[in-house]
Amino acid sequence: MQQERCGWAMNDSVEQVYHDNEWGVPSHDERYLFEMLNLEGAQAGLSWRLILNKRAAYKAAFHDFDPDKCAMLTDEELEHIRETAEIVRNKLKIRGVRKNAIAFLKVQAEFGSFGAYIWGFTAGKQIVNHWTDMSQMPAQTALSERISKDLKKRGFIFVGPVIIYSYLQAIGMIDDHVITCPYHTENRS
């Protein structure tokens, strides 16, 4: 059987690089966990390709997604980002980065790290699915619903169950590569 990467990552090189090197790869890096949470939220109602193409601008605008620095952004700084940065200029999403940073820091203080908190939902284990076709992949699951509800309770925004399912894929808690993809966990060398 010929191995071919997942269909969603066949459109351009930015998607391919992300698919091949990040999507479905387990991460416990705090900065990366915060970055992906906010990028997934920024994607709401838009395409992932658009967000990936603006990723460098997001990182520049939000101090490489350093949660300590993002939590201290002033209203004036956030407005300057909205007016000048080459990002999606949705005011609520931009202010959401600060709100999420504050909530992120509280979770770190409570659990020792955000990684310990988020990976605790799966007892530290990656969920490896075995889809034969991308159409089999759900948009959300009971797990993403449970995490979404808990994140909202902790003060996070733009963390609905569909966004959180995408987030779990992004940070590698869920491997949703189709089984014929060379980047599926069981096909990686």
Short mmCIF file of N, CA and C in Angstrom, two decimals, residues 28-182:
data_model
loop_
_atom_site.label_atom_id
_atom_site.label_comp_id
_atom_site.label_asym_id
_atom_site.label_seq_id
_atom_site.Cartn_x
_atom_site.Cartn_y
_atom_site.Cartn_z
N HIS A 28 4.92 18.57 25.24
CA HIS A 28 4.72 18.98 26.63
C HIS A 28 5.36 20.35 26.86
N ASP A 29 5.79 20.97 25.78
CA ASP A 29 6.45 22.28 25.86
C ASP A 29 5.41 23.35 26.20
N GLU A 30 5.61 24.04 27.31
CA GLU A 30 4.62 25.00 27.79
C GLU A 30 4.34 26.12 26.79
N ARG A 31 5.38 26.68 26.21
CA ARG A 31 5.19 27.76 25.25
C ARG A 31 4.39 27.27 24.05
N TYR A 32 4.74 26.09 23.54
CA TYR A 32 4.04 25.52 22.39
C TYR A 32 2.57 25.22 22.74
N LEU A 33 2.32 24.70 23.93
CA LEU A 33 0.95 24.41 24.35
C LEU A 33 0.12 25.69 24.38
N PHE A 34 0.73 26.78 24.84
CA PHE A 34 0.02 28.06 24.88
C PHE A 34 -0.17 28.62 23.47
N GLU A 35 0.86 28.53 22.65
CA GLU A 35 0.76 29.00 21.26
C GLU A 35 -0.37 28.30 20.53
N MET A 36 -0.39 26.98 20.57
CA MET A 36 -1.40 26.22 19.83
C MET A 36 -2.80 26.50 20.35
N LEU A 37 -2.94 26.67 21.66
CA LEU A 37 -4.26 26.98 22.21
C LEU A 37 -4.80 28.28 21.61
N ASN A 38 -3.94 29.27 21.49
CA ASN A 38 -4.38 30.56 20.95
C ASN A 38 -4.52 30.54 19.43
N LEU A 39 -3.66 29.83 18.74
CA LEU A 39 -3.80 29.75 17.28
C LEU A 39 -5.06 28.99 16.90
N GLU A 40 -5.35 27.93 17.62
CA GLU A 40 -6.59 27.18 17.34
C GLU A 40 -7.80 28.07 17.60
N GLY A 41 -7.76 28.88 18.65
CA GLY A 41 -8.84 29.81 18.93
C GLY A 41 -8.96 30.87 17.85
N ALA A 42 -7.82 31.33 17.34
CA ALA A 42 -7.83 32.34 16.27
C ALA A 42 -8.45 31.78 15.00
N GLN A 43 -8.35 30.48 14.83
CA GLN A 43 -8.87 29.84 13.62
C GLN A 43 -10.39 29.79 13.58
N ALA A 44 -11.04 29.91 14.72
CA ALA A 44 -12.50 29.74 14.80
C ALA A 44 -13.19 30.50 13.67
N GLY A 45 -13.90 29.77 12.83
CA GLY A 45 -14.63 30.35 11.71
C GLY A 45 -13.77 30.63 10.49
N LEU A 46 -12.51 30.30 10.56
CA LEU A 46 -11.58 30.56 9.46
C LEU A 46 -10.87 29.26 9.07
N SER A 47 -9.92 29.35 8.16
CA SER A 47 -9.18 28.15 7.76
C SER A 47 -7.86 28.05 8.51
N TRP A 48 -7.44 26.82 8.76
CA TRP A 48 -6.16 26.59 9.43
C TRP A 48 -5.01 27.09 8.55
N ARG A 49 -5.14 26.97 7.26
CA ARG A 49 -4.11 27.46 6.34
C ARG A 49 -3.88 28.96 6.54
N LEU A 50 -4.96 29.72 6.68
CA LEU A 50 -4.84 31.16 6.91
C LEU A 50 -4.03 31.43 8.18
N ILE A 51 -4.35 30.72 9.25
CA ILE A 51 -3.66 30.94 10.53
C ILE A 51 -2.20 30.51 10.41
N LEU A 52 -1.94 29.39 9.79
CA LEU A 52 -0.54 28.96 9.62
C LEU A 52 0.27 29.99 8.83
N ASN A 53 -0.35 30.58 7.82
CA ASN A 53 0.35 31.59 7.03
C ASN A 53 0.59 32.88 7.80
N LYS A 54 -0.17 33.10 8.87
CA LYS A 54 0.01 34.28 9.71
C LYS A 54 0.74 33.95 11.02
N ARG A 55 1.19 32.73 11.15
CA ARG A 55 1.79 32.28 12.41
C ARG A 55 2.98 33.13 12.84
N ALA A 56 3.86 33.44 11.93
CA ALA A 56 5.03 34.26 12.28
C ALA A 56 4.60 35.63 12.80
N ALA A 57 3.57 36.21 12.20
CA ALA A 57 3.07 37.51 12.65
C ALA A 57 2.45 37.39 14.04
N TYR A 58 1.74 36.30 14.30
CA TYR A 58 1.18 36.07 15.64
C TYR A 58 2.31 35.97 16.67
N LYS A 59 3.34 35.21 16.33
CA LYS A 59 4.46 35.04 17.27
C LYS A 59 5.15 36.38 17.53
N ALA A 60 5.32 37.18 16.50
CA ALA A 60 5.94 38.50 16.68
C ALA A 60 5.06 39.41 17.53
N ALA A 61 3.77 39.40 17.28
CA ALA A 61 2.86 40.27 18.01
C ALA A 61 2.71 39.88 19.47
N PHE A 62 2.75 38.59 19.75
CA PHE A 62 2.48 38.10 21.10
C PHE A 62 3.72 37.51 21.79
N HIS A 63 4.87 38.14 21.57
CA HIS A 63 6.09 37.78 22.30
C HIS A 63 6.39 36.28 22.24
N ASP A 64 6.29 35.71 21.05
CA ASP A 64 6.53 34.27 20.85
C ASP A 64 5.65 33.42 21.77
N PHE A 65 4.47 33.95 22.07
CA PHE A 65 3.50 33.28 22.93
C PHE A 65 4.08 32.94 24.31
N ASP A 66 4.84 33.86 24.85
CA ASP A 66 5.30 33.73 26.23
C ASP A 66 4.11 34.10 27.12
N PRO A 67 3.57 33.15 27.88
CA PRO A 67 2.35 33.45 28.65
C PRO A 67 2.55 34.55 29.69
N ASP A 68 3.73 34.65 30.29
CA ASP A 68 3.98 35.71 31.27
C ASP A 68 3.86 37.08 30.62
N LYS A 69 4.46 37.24 29.44
CA LYS A 69 4.41 38.53 28.74
C LYS A 69 3.01 38.82 28.21
N CYS A 70 2.35 37.78 27.71
CA CYS A 70 0.99 37.99 27.17
C CYS A 70 0.00 38.37 28.27
N ALA A 71 0.19 37.84 29.47
CA ALA A 71 -0.70 38.17 30.58
C ALA A 71 -0.58 39.63 30.98
N MET A 72 0.55 40.25 30.68
CA MET A 72 0.80 41.63 31.09
C MET A 72 0.52 42.64 29.99
N LEU A 73 0.04 42.20 28.83
CA LEU A 73 -0.28 43.13 27.76
C LEU A 73 -1.37 44.10 28.20
N THR A 74 -1.17 45.37 27.92
CA THR A 74 -2.16 46.38 28.27
C THR A 74 -3.23 46.48 27.17
N ASP A 75 -4.33 47.14 27.50
CA ASP A 75 -5.36 47.38 26.49
C ASP A 75 -4.78 48.14 25.31
N GLU A 76 -3.92 49.10 25.58
CA GLU A 76 -3.30 49.90 24.52
C GLU A 76 -2.41 49.03 23.62
N GLU A 77 -1.64 48.15 24.23
CA GLU A 77 -0.79 47.25 23.44
C GLU A 77 -1.63 46.31 22.59
N LEU A 78 -2.71 45.80 23.15
CA LEU A 78 -3.58 44.91 22.39
C LEU A 78 -4.24 45.65 21.22
N GLU A 79 -4.61 46.88 21.45
CA GLU A 79 -5.21 47.68 20.37
C GLU A 79 -4.17 47.97 19.28
N HIS A 80 -2.94 48.23 19.68
CA HIS A 80 -1.86 48.45 18.71
C HIS A 80 -1.64 47.19 17.88
N ILE A 81 -1.67 46.04 18.52
CA ILE A 81 -1.54 44.77 17.80
C ILE A 81 -2.68 44.64 16.79
N ARG A 82 -3.89 44.94 17.24
CA ARG A 82 -5.07 44.82 16.35
C ARG A 82 -4.94 45.74 15.14
N GLU A 83 -4.40 46.93 15.34
CA GLU A 83 -4.30 47.91 14.26
C GLU A 83 -3.12 47.67 13.32
N THR A 84 -2.05 47.05 13.82
CA THR A 84 -0.82 47.00 13.02
C THR A 84 -0.35 45.60 12.63
N ALA A 85 -0.62 44.60 13.44
CA ALA A 85 -0.08 43.26 13.17
C ALA A 85 -0.80 42.60 11.99
N GLU A 86 -0.08 41.78 11.27
CA GLU A 86 -0.65 41.05 10.12
C GLU A 86 -1.30 39.75 10.61
N ILE A 87 -2.28 39.92 11.48
CA ILE A 87 -3.01 38.79 12.04
C ILE A 87 -4.50 39.01 11.81
N VAL A 88 -5.30 38.05 12.22
CA VAL A 88 -6.75 38.22 12.16
C VAL A 88 -7.09 39.30 13.19
N ARG A 89 -7.77 40.32 12.77
CA ARG A 89 -7.94 41.51 13.60
C ARG A 89 -9.24 41.51 14.42
N ASN A 90 -9.66 40.36 14.81
CA ASN A 90 -10.84 40.22 15.64
C ASN A 90 -10.47 40.64 17.07
N LYS A 91 -11.13 41.68 17.54
CA LYS A 91 -10.81 42.26 18.85
C LYS A 91 -10.94 41.24 19.99
N LEU A 92 -12.00 40.45 19.96
CA LEU A 92 -12.20 39.46 21.03
C LEU A 92 -11.12 38.39 21.02
N LYS A 93 -10.70 37.96 19.84
CA LYS A 93 -9.65 36.94 19.76
C LYS A 93 -8.32 37.51 20.23
N ILE A 94 -8.04 38.75 19.89
CA ILE A 94 -6.78 39.38 20.31
C ILE A 94 -6.77 39.55 21.82
N ARG A 95 -7.86 40.06 22.39
CA ARG A 95 -7.93 40.20 23.84
C ARG A 95 -7.97 38.83 24.53
N GLY A 96 -8.44 37.84 23.80
CA GLY A 96 -8.47 36.48 24.33
C GLY A 96 -7.10 35.92 24.63
N VAL A 97 -6.08 36.37 23.91
CA VAL A 97 -4.73 35.89 24.19
C VAL A 97 -4.32 36.28 25.61
N ARG A 98 -4.61 37.53 26.00
CA ARG A 98 -4.28 37.96 27.36
C ARG A 98 -5.11 37.19 28.39
N LYS A 99 -6.40 37.08 28.12
CA LYS A 99 -7.28 36.35 29.04
C LYS A 99 -6.82 34.91 29.19
N ASN A 100 -6.46 34.27 28.08
CA ASN A 100 -5.99 32.89 28.14
C ASN A 100 -4.63 32.79 28.85
N ALA A 101 -3.79 33.79 28.69
CA ALA A 101 -2.49 33.79 29.37
C ALA A 101 -2.68 33.83 30.88
N ILE A 102 -3.59 34.67 31.33
CA ILE A 102 -3.86 34.76 32.77
C ILE A 102 -4.38 33.42 33.30
N ALA A 103 -5.32 32.81 32.58
CA ALA A 103 -5.86 31.51 32.98
C ALA A 103 -4.78 30.43 32.91
N PHE A 104 -3.93 30.49 31.88
CA PHE A 104 -2.84 29.53 31.69
C PHE A 104 -1.89 29.57 32.89
N LEU A 105 -1.53 30.78 33.33
CA LEU A 105 -0.62 30.93 34.46
C LEU A 105 -1.24 30.39 35.75
N LYS A 106 -2.55 30.56 35.91
CA LYS A 106 -3.24 30.01 37.09
C LYS A 106 -3.20 28.48 37.07
N VAL A 107 -3.41 27.90 35.88
CA VAL A 107 -3.34 26.44 35.76
C VAL A 107 -1.92 25.95 36.06
N GLN A 108 -0.91 26.65 35.55
CA GLN A 108 0.47 26.28 35.85
C GLN A 108 0.72 26.30 37.36
N ALA A 109 0.23 27.33 38.03
CA ALA A 109 0.43 27.45 39.47
C ALA A 109 -0.26 26.31 40.21
N GLU A 110 -1.44 25.93 39.75
CA GLU A 110 -2.20 24.87 40.43
C GLU A 110 -1.65 23.47 40.17
N PHE A 111 -1.22 23.21 38.91
CA PHE A 111 -0.82 21.85 38.54
C PHE A 111 0.68 21.67 38.37
N GLY A 112 1.45 22.75 38.48
CA GLY A 112 2.90 22.67 38.27
C GLY A 112 3.29 22.97 36.84
N SER A 113 2.39 22.66 35.91
CA SER A 113 2.58 22.99 34.49
C SER A 113 1.25 22.82 33.79
N PHE A 114 1.10 23.54 32.68
CA PHE A 114 -0.12 23.36 31.90
C PHE A 114 -0.11 21.96 31.28
N GLY A 115 1.08 21.48 30.90
CA GLY A 115 1.20 20.14 30.33
C GLY A 115 0.68 19.07 31.28
N ALA A 116 1.01 19.19 32.57
CA ALA A 116 0.52 18.21 33.55
C ALA A 116 -1.01 18.24 33.61
N TYR A 117 -1.56 19.44 33.53
CA TYR A 117 -3.02 19.59 33.55
C TYR A 117 -3.65 18.96 32.31
N ILE A 118 -3.23 19.40 31.13
CA ILE A 118 -3.91 18.98 29.90
C ILE A 118 -3.69 17.49 29.63
N TRP A 119 -2.46 17.01 29.82
CA TRP A 119 -2.19 15.59 29.59
C TRP A 119 -2.81 14.71 30.67
N GLY A 120 -3.18 15.30 31.79
CA GLY A 120 -3.85 14.54 32.84
C GLY A 120 -5.20 13.99 32.40
N PHE A 121 -5.80 14.62 31.40
CA PHE A 121 -7.09 14.14 30.90
C PHE A 121 -6.97 12.77 30.22
N THR A 122 -5.77 12.41 29.78
CA THR A 122 -5.56 11.09 29.16
C THR A 122 -4.53 10.28 29.94
N ALA A 123 -4.32 10.64 31.19
CA ALA A 123 -3.32 9.97 32.04
C ALA A 123 -1.94 9.95 31.36
N GLY A 124 -1.65 11.01 30.61
CA GLY A 124 -0.34 11.13 29.97
C GLY A 124 -0.17 10.31 28.71
N LYS A 125 -1.22 9.67 28.26
CA LYS A 125 -1.14 8.78 27.10
C LYS A 125 -1.70 9.45 25.85
N GLN A 126 -1.04 9.17 24.72
CA GLN A 126 -1.54 9.64 23.43
C GLN A 126 -2.65 8.72 22.94
N ILE A 127 -3.70 9.32 22.40
CA ILE A 127 -4.77 8.55 21.76
C ILE A 127 -4.42 8.41 20.29
N VAL A 128 -4.24 7.19 19.84
CA VAL A 128 -3.87 6.93 18.45
C VAL A 128 -5.07 6.31 17.75
N ASN A 129 -5.64 7.08 16.83
CA ASN A 129 -6.78 6.58 16.07
C ASN A 129 -6.31 5.88 14.80
N HIS A 130 -7.19 5.14 14.20
CA HIS A 130 -6.85 4.31 13.03
C HIS A 130 -7.84 4.55 11.90
N TRP A 131 -7.94 5.82 11.50
CA TRP A 131 -8.86 6.17 10.43
C TRP A 131 -8.30 5.71 9.08
N THR A 132 -9.18 5.19 8.24
CA THR A 132 -8.77 4.84 6.87
C THR A 132 -9.06 5.98 5.91
N ASP A 133 -9.89 6.92 6.38
CA ASP A 133 -10.27 8.06 5.56
C ASP A 133 -10.53 9.27 6.47
N MET A 134 -10.16 10.46 6.01
CA MET A 134 -10.32 11.67 6.82
C MET A 134 -11.79 11.91 7.19
N SER A 135 -12.71 11.41 6.39
CA SER A 135 -14.14 11.63 6.67
C SER A 135 -14.58 10.91 7.95
N GLN A 136 -13.80 9.96 8.42
CA GLN A 136 -14.14 9.23 9.65
C GLN A 136 -13.82 10.05 10.90
N MET A 137 -12.97 11.04 10.77
CA MET A 137 -12.50 11.83 11.91
C MET A 137 -13.63 12.69 12.47
N PRO A 138 -13.84 12.63 13.79
CA PRO A 138 -14.90 13.46 14.37
C PRO A 138 -14.46 14.92 14.49
N ALA A 139 -15.42 15.81 14.61
CA ALA A 139 -15.12 17.22 14.84
C ALA A 139 -14.91 17.48 16.33
N GLN A 140 -15.55 16.65 17.15
CA GLN A 140 -15.40 16.76 18.60
C GLN A 140 -15.72 15.41 19.20
N THR A 141 -15.31 15.22 20.45
CA THR A 141 -15.54 13.97 21.15
C THR A 141 -15.96 14.28 22.58
N ALA A 142 -16.31 13.24 23.32
CA ALA A 142 -16.63 13.43 24.74
C ALA A 142 -15.42 14.01 25.48
N LEU A 143 -14.22 13.60 25.10
CA LEU A 143 -13.00 14.14 25.73
C LEU A 143 -12.86 15.64 25.46
N SER A 144 -13.03 16.06 24.20
CA SER A 144 -12.89 17.48 23.90
C SER A 144 -14.00 18.30 24.56
N GLU A 145 -15.16 17.71 24.72
CA GLU A 145 -16.26 18.39 25.42
C GLU A 145 -15.91 18.58 26.90
N ARG A 146 -15.36 17.53 27.51
CA ARG A 146 -14.99 17.59 28.94
C ARG A 146 -13.89 18.62 29.17
N ILE A 147 -12.86 18.61 28.32
CA ILE A 147 -11.77 19.57 28.46
C ILE A 147 -12.27 20.99 28.20
N SER A 148 -13.07 21.17 27.18
CA SER A 148 -13.63 22.48 26.86
C SER A 148 -14.38 23.05 28.07
N LYS A 149 -15.23 22.25 28.66
CA LYS A 149 -16.02 22.69 29.81
C LYS A 149 -15.10 23.10 30.96
N ASP A 150 -14.06 22.32 31.20
CA ASP A 150 -13.15 22.63 32.30
C ASP A 150 -12.33 23.89 32.01
N LEU A 151 -11.87 24.05 30.78
CA LEU A 151 -11.12 25.25 30.41
C LEU A 151 -11.99 26.50 30.57
N LYS A 152 -13.22 26.42 30.11
CA LYS A 152 -14.13 27.58 30.24
C LYS A 152 -14.33 27.92 31.72
N LYS A 153 -14.50 26.91 32.54
CA LYS A 153 -14.68 27.12 33.98
C LYS A 153 -13.45 27.83 34.58
N ARG A 154 -12.28 27.59 33.99
CA ARG A 154 -11.04 28.18 34.49
C ARG A 154 -10.75 29.55 33.87
N GLY A 155 -11.64 30.05 33.01
CA GLY A 155 -11.50 31.39 32.48
C GLY A 155 -10.94 31.50 31.07
N PHE A 156 -10.73 30.40 30.38
CA PHE A 156 -10.24 30.43 29.00
C PHE A 156 -11.39 30.77 28.06
N ILE A 157 -11.06 31.39 26.92
CA ILE A 157 -12.08 31.65 25.90
C ILE A 157 -11.60 31.11 24.56
N PHE A 158 -12.54 31.00 23.64
CA PHE A 158 -12.30 30.38 22.33
C PHE A 158 -11.78 28.96 22.52
N VAL A 159 -12.47 28.22 23.39
CA VAL A 159 -12.07 26.85 23.70
C VAL A 159 -13.28 25.91 23.65
N GLY A 160 -14.12 26.10 22.63
CA GLY A 160 -15.25 25.19 22.45
C GLY A 160 -14.77 23.79 22.12
N PRO A 161 -15.66 22.79 22.18
CA PRO A 161 -15.24 21.40 21.98
C PRO A 161 -14.64 21.10 20.60
N VAL A 162 -15.06 21.80 19.56
CA VAL A 162 -14.47 21.58 18.23
C VAL A 162 -13.05 22.16 18.19
N ILE A 163 -12.90 23.37 18.73
CA ILE A 163 -11.56 23.97 18.79
C ILE A 163 -10.64 23.10 19.63
N ILE A 164 -11.13 22.60 20.75
CA ILE A 164 -10.30 21.78 21.62
C ILE A 164 -9.94 20.46 20.96
N TYR A 165 -10.84 19.88 20.18
CA TYR A 165 -10.46 18.65 19.47
C TYR A 165 -9.29 18.94 18.52
N SER A 166 -9.37 20.04 17.80
CA SER A 166 -8.26 20.42 16.91
C SER A 166 -6.99 20.68 17.72
N TYR A 167 -7.15 21.29 18.88
CA TYR A 167 -6.01 21.55 19.76
C TYR A 167 -5.34 20.24 20.20
N LEU A 168 -6.15 19.26 20.58
CA LEU A 168 -5.59 17.97 21.01
C LEU A 168 -4.82 17.29 19.88
N GLN A 169 -5.28 17.48 18.65
CA GLN A 169 -4.54 16.98 17.49
C GLN A 169 -3.23 17.76 17.35
N ALA A 170 -3.30 19.07 17.50
CA ALA A 170 -2.13 19.93 17.31
C ALA A 170 -1.02 19.61 18.30
N ILE A 171 -1.38 19.32 19.55
CA ILE A 171 -0.35 19.06 20.56
C ILE A 171 -0.02 17.57 20.68
N GLY A 172 -0.62 16.76 19.83
CA GLY A 172 -0.29 15.34 19.78
C GLY A 172 -0.93 14.48 20.84
N MET A 173 -1.89 15.00 21.59
CA MET A 173 -2.63 14.13 22.50
C MET A 173 -3.46 13.14 21.71
N ILE A 174 -3.83 13.56 20.50
CA ILE A 174 -4.57 12.69 19.58
C ILE A 174 -3.78 12.61 18.27
N ASP A 175 -3.54 11.40 17.82
CA ASP A 175 -2.94 11.19 16.50
C ASP A 175 -4.07 10.78 15.57
N ASP A 176 -4.45 11.70 14.69
CA ASP A 176 -5.53 11.44 13.75
C ASP A 176 -5.02 11.31 12.31
N HIS A 177 -3.71 11.07 12.14
CA HIS A 177 -3.23 10.78 10.80
C HIS A 177 -3.94 9.51 10.31
N VAL A 178 -4.35 9.50 9.05
CA VAL A 178 -4.93 8.27 8.51
C VAL A 178 -3.87 7.18 8.54
N ILE A 179 -4.29 5.94 8.60
CA ILE A 179 -3.33 4.85 8.80
C ILE A 179 -2.37 4.69 7.63
N THR A 180 -2.72 5.21 6.46
CA THR A 180 -1.82 5.12 5.31
C THR A 180 -0.80 6.26 5.27
N CYS A 181 -0.93 7.22 6.18
CA CYS A 181 -0.02 8.37 6.20
C CYS A 181 1.31 7.95 6.82
N PRO A 182 2.43 8.32 6.19
CA PRO A 182 3.73 7.95 6.76
C PRO A 182 4.00 8.63 8.10
#
